[in-house]
Amino acid sequence: MGRITLDKVTKSFGEVQVIPPLDLTIDEGEFVVFVGPSGCGKSTLLRLIAGLEDITSGQIRIDRQDATHVPPAKRGLAMVFQSYALYPHMSVRKNIAFPLKMAKMDPAERDRRVDYAAKVLNLTDYMDRRPGQLSGGQRQRVAIGRAIVREPAAFLFDEPLSNLDAALRVNMRLEISELHNTLKTTMIYVTHDQVEAMTMADKIVVLHAGRIEQVGSPLELYHTPRNTFVAGFIGSPKMNLIEGPEAEKHDAHTIGIRPEHLDTSAESGLWEGRVGVSEHLGSDTFFHVHDTGLAEMLTVRASGEVALRHGDKIFLTPQMDKLHRFDAQGLRIA
Amino acid sequence: MATQHSRAAARFMISPSVLLLLGWMLIPLGMTIYFSLLRYNLLMPGEHPFVGWENYSYFLSDPAFKTALINTLLLVVGVLIITVVGGVLLGLLLDQAMWGQGIVRILVIAPFFVMPTVSALVWKNMFMNPVNGLFAYAAKFLGLQPYDFLSQAPLMSIIGIVSWQWLPFATLILLTAMQSLDQEQLEAAEMDGAGPFSRFFYITVPHLSRAVTVVILIQTIFLLSIFAEILVTTNGGPGNASTNLTYLVYAESLLRFDVGTGSAGGVVAIVLANIVAIFLMRMIGKNLDA
């Protein structure tokens, strides 16, 4: 249950092709995250899998069955929407029970499943409230509950946490990861937040302009980004990308070095610059370094507190084994 | 506006408009009640003696009153059913993306801008006339006997005309309500396995309940006092088959020149309208709570 294959799937809106031919396999029980900047087609891709949009050409297979022209309800997938899309005139219980009612399930079995979902999601005390009387996090849980009761082959999440505040987002992130460990069902999760992608995913799919840039585990993407786009997108703060003579010294068009792989010193080092804004987080300090002659700005991550002030001179030395090299097309040089 | 001083000033400043509005309402109402207690007939000039409830008992015991009451309710309920059901269906149609959408929407809304007298005359002379009307022509074309709508089914014909006038209003309100429905809710229902009919009845209809309430309340206010359409088409007849309360009051005071009984009828109409309003608010008013 829950293996999804996309075979040369394309999607065009009129003349505009938003998804060029795309192949992807999602294995059973995987937590796959589609990540990319806004407008990269990740939500469209999710809606194609859900069946809410028709694909222009290609084939979608769910559990080896051709699902290309199967209506959404028959695909055995459940979706959690960005706006939660709860039914405002129904109580929490009725919201969660709605898909089972539509499936004409026996009421006793229906109640059993709804009660189970409520217990898993800590919603038991709110079953008779309306969505309007719930907080954002509770609404999110009701939306997940409505997805769980169907016991779907896979869950689809469309940026489910983007309407929550920062603290709640971290909590819900953990809860969804816990849920995945409990249910062991395939989950496809769309987000533009690379932190969510890194923390939750078994497998990340980085999308850019409808194209898959790279597929891999979070650490694979972190250690061996396939091109400059993935290198710049994954990791926080962003990787420093340097072009020009310095890159040519390493036989590359572009070299990349992550902020955490630059050693700082006040006296000596390979590169020299001037400290701009520094962000003190306690555990780490991020420096923005200017006037290095390499790039407009380099970001450096130093552990703990470092006594460097705005305008101070700073020396940087990259850890050579952590240097990434890219050619003129932006592809990684092994 | 928090201090006592500013509140007193505010009260003082709004008092002229409040007094004016109060006078505007209370003086006609008071005079109607006053006239309803007098024997006051323009055909019998002279004294207007106080007669107590005589006008009321005369009006209420008039056989035309019961007919008028039933006709009023039939007219209101009939038009409400036609406009709400028709409005929902038309709204669903107009909500679809189609070629020439803007023009079609304007055409649908157009009847609302036609004056009641004009539209009733157009219907009477150009559609329902048994000799020259379009319907008569159509019937003759099919080899059928033309139907004289306004004499055979006067109340139904008036319900039809009034529905035609109010359908745009209901359609407009219900269409905007439909457009405010979150598309993700419909998509979620689709994912949950709801077919088109289930989506309509479980998602769209509950979403429309508030708009339907507004349509029913506003239309009831205007439909209780339908007058021009009846005056222009049937004059309340044949007999009193299409007389409603408003028309009966008109007939008493301006055709029979009986101001006293007419006033009593007006007061009765006010009381009945309030009873209807109470029932309506009981039944559907809760939909308006957020």
XYZ file of C-alpha atoms in Angstrom, chain A residues 171-311:
141
model
C 5.149 21.543 17.790
C 2.998 20.457 14.878
C 6.123 19.486 12.960
C 6.965 17.049 15.738
C 3.386 15.811 15.928
C 3.244 15.084 12.217
C 6.594 13.264 12.403
C 5.284 11.254 15.379
C 2.142 10.456 13.428
C 4.225 9.162 10.556
C 6.142 6.900 12.929
C 2.866 5.589 14.402
C 0.933 5.049 11.176
C 3.868 4.211 8.881
C 1.798 5.439 5.939
C 3.309 7.166 2.911
C 3.216 10.925 3.332
C 3.837 13.607 0.749
C 4.407 17.014 2.222
C 4.698 20.304 0.343
C 6.499 23.259 1.877
C 8.599 26.240 0.913
C 10.388 26.112 4.246
C 13.634 24.171 3.919
C 13.883 23.771 7.702
C 10.605 21.810 7.678
C 11.915 19.769 4.774
C 15.246 18.985 6.463
C 13.708 18.054 9.833
C 10.807 15.912 8.672
C 11.725 14.200 5.440
C 13.021 10.733 4.641
C 13.419 11.984 1.111
C 13.452 15.539 -0.177
C 12.461 16.490 -3.711
C 13.827 19.925 -4.586
C 11.749 21.589 -7.300
C 12.593 24.636 -9.341
C 10.377 25.938 -12.168
C 8.537 22.619 -12.332
C 11.748 20.623 -12.714
C 13.174 18.253 -10.153
C 16.624 19.593 -9.260
C 17.579 16.779 -6.918
C 16.050 13.916 -4.973
C 17.702 12.553 -1.888
C 17.843 12.280 1.872
C 18.249 15.561 3.782
C 21.927 14.902 4.512
C 22.659 13.849 0.954
C 21.335 17.196 -0.226
C 23.328 18.969 2.453
C 26.607 17.227 1.732
C 26.431 16.734 -2.028
C 24.099 19.246 -3.669
C 23.916 18.386 -7.350
C 23.897 21.978 -8.566
C 24.146 25.570 -7.393
C 20.369 25.912 -6.974
C 20.146 23.061 -4.474
C 23.352 24.271 -2.835
C 21.850 27.708 -2.310
C 18.400 26.478 -1.300
C 19.215 23.788 1.264
C 20.904 24.882 4.467
C 20.375 27.866 6.715
C 22.001 30.356 6.500
C 22.564 29.901 2.774
C 25.753 28.519 1.298
C 28.264 31.147 0.100
C 28.745 30.899 -3.661
C 31.903 32.449 -5.053
C 32.701 32.967 -8.728
C 35.711 34.420 -10.514
C 39.488 34.029 -9.998
C 39.170 32.426 -6.574
C 36.952 29.709 -8.079
C 39.328 29.207 -10.992
C 42.109 28.378 -8.531
C 40.025 25.279 -7.749
C 39.342 24.495 -11.456
C 35.681 25.450 -11.108
C 33.306 28.134 -12.349
C 31.698 28.497 -8.942
C 32.806 27.302 -5.563
C 30.478 26.963 -2.583
C 31.294 26.942 1.083
C 28.738 26.706 3.875
C 28.858 29.356 6.635
C 29.674 26.683 9.195
C 32.722 25.530 7.202
C 34.561 28.846 7.370
C 37.081 29.229 10.218
C 37.344 32.737 11.581
C 40.319 34.500 13.035
C 41.161 38.074 14.013
C 44.844 37.787 13.001
C 45.422 35.663 9.945
C 43.681 33.545 7.313
C 43.215 32.936 3.621
C 40.589 35.625 2.970
C 40.298 39.050 4.560
C 37.140 41.100 5.094
C 35.233 43.468 7.301
C 32.447 42.475 9.690
C 29.015 43.877 8.867
C 25.850 42.873 10.711
C 26.321 40.130 13.274
C 23.410 38.037 14.537
C 23.941 36.661 18.044
C 21.852 33.584 18.761
C 23.745 32.564 21.901
C 24.706 29.132 20.672
C 25.982 30.545 17.376
C 26.907 33.870 15.901
C 26.310 34.701 12.230
C 28.593 37.336 10.706
C 27.949 39.065 7.441
C 31.417 39.746 6.027
C 31.929 42.429 3.381
C 34.830 43.719 1.268
C 36.426 40.312 0.706
C 36.665 40.872 -3.063
C 35.103 37.422 -3.565
C 31.397 38.064 -3.394
C 29.171 40.896 -2.249
C 28.804 39.291 1.115
C 29.873 36.097 2.844
C 27.984 34.590 5.742
C 30.008 32.969 8.489
C 28.762 30.872 11.344
C 30.909 30.872 14.460
C 30.202 28.682 17.446
C 29.344 30.400 20.689
C 30.048 34.071 21.279
C 32.808 35.737 19.328
C 34.029 39.176 20.286
C 34.014 40.848 16.871
C 32.210 44.118 16.300
C 30.737 45.942 13.338
C 33.618 47.229 11.163
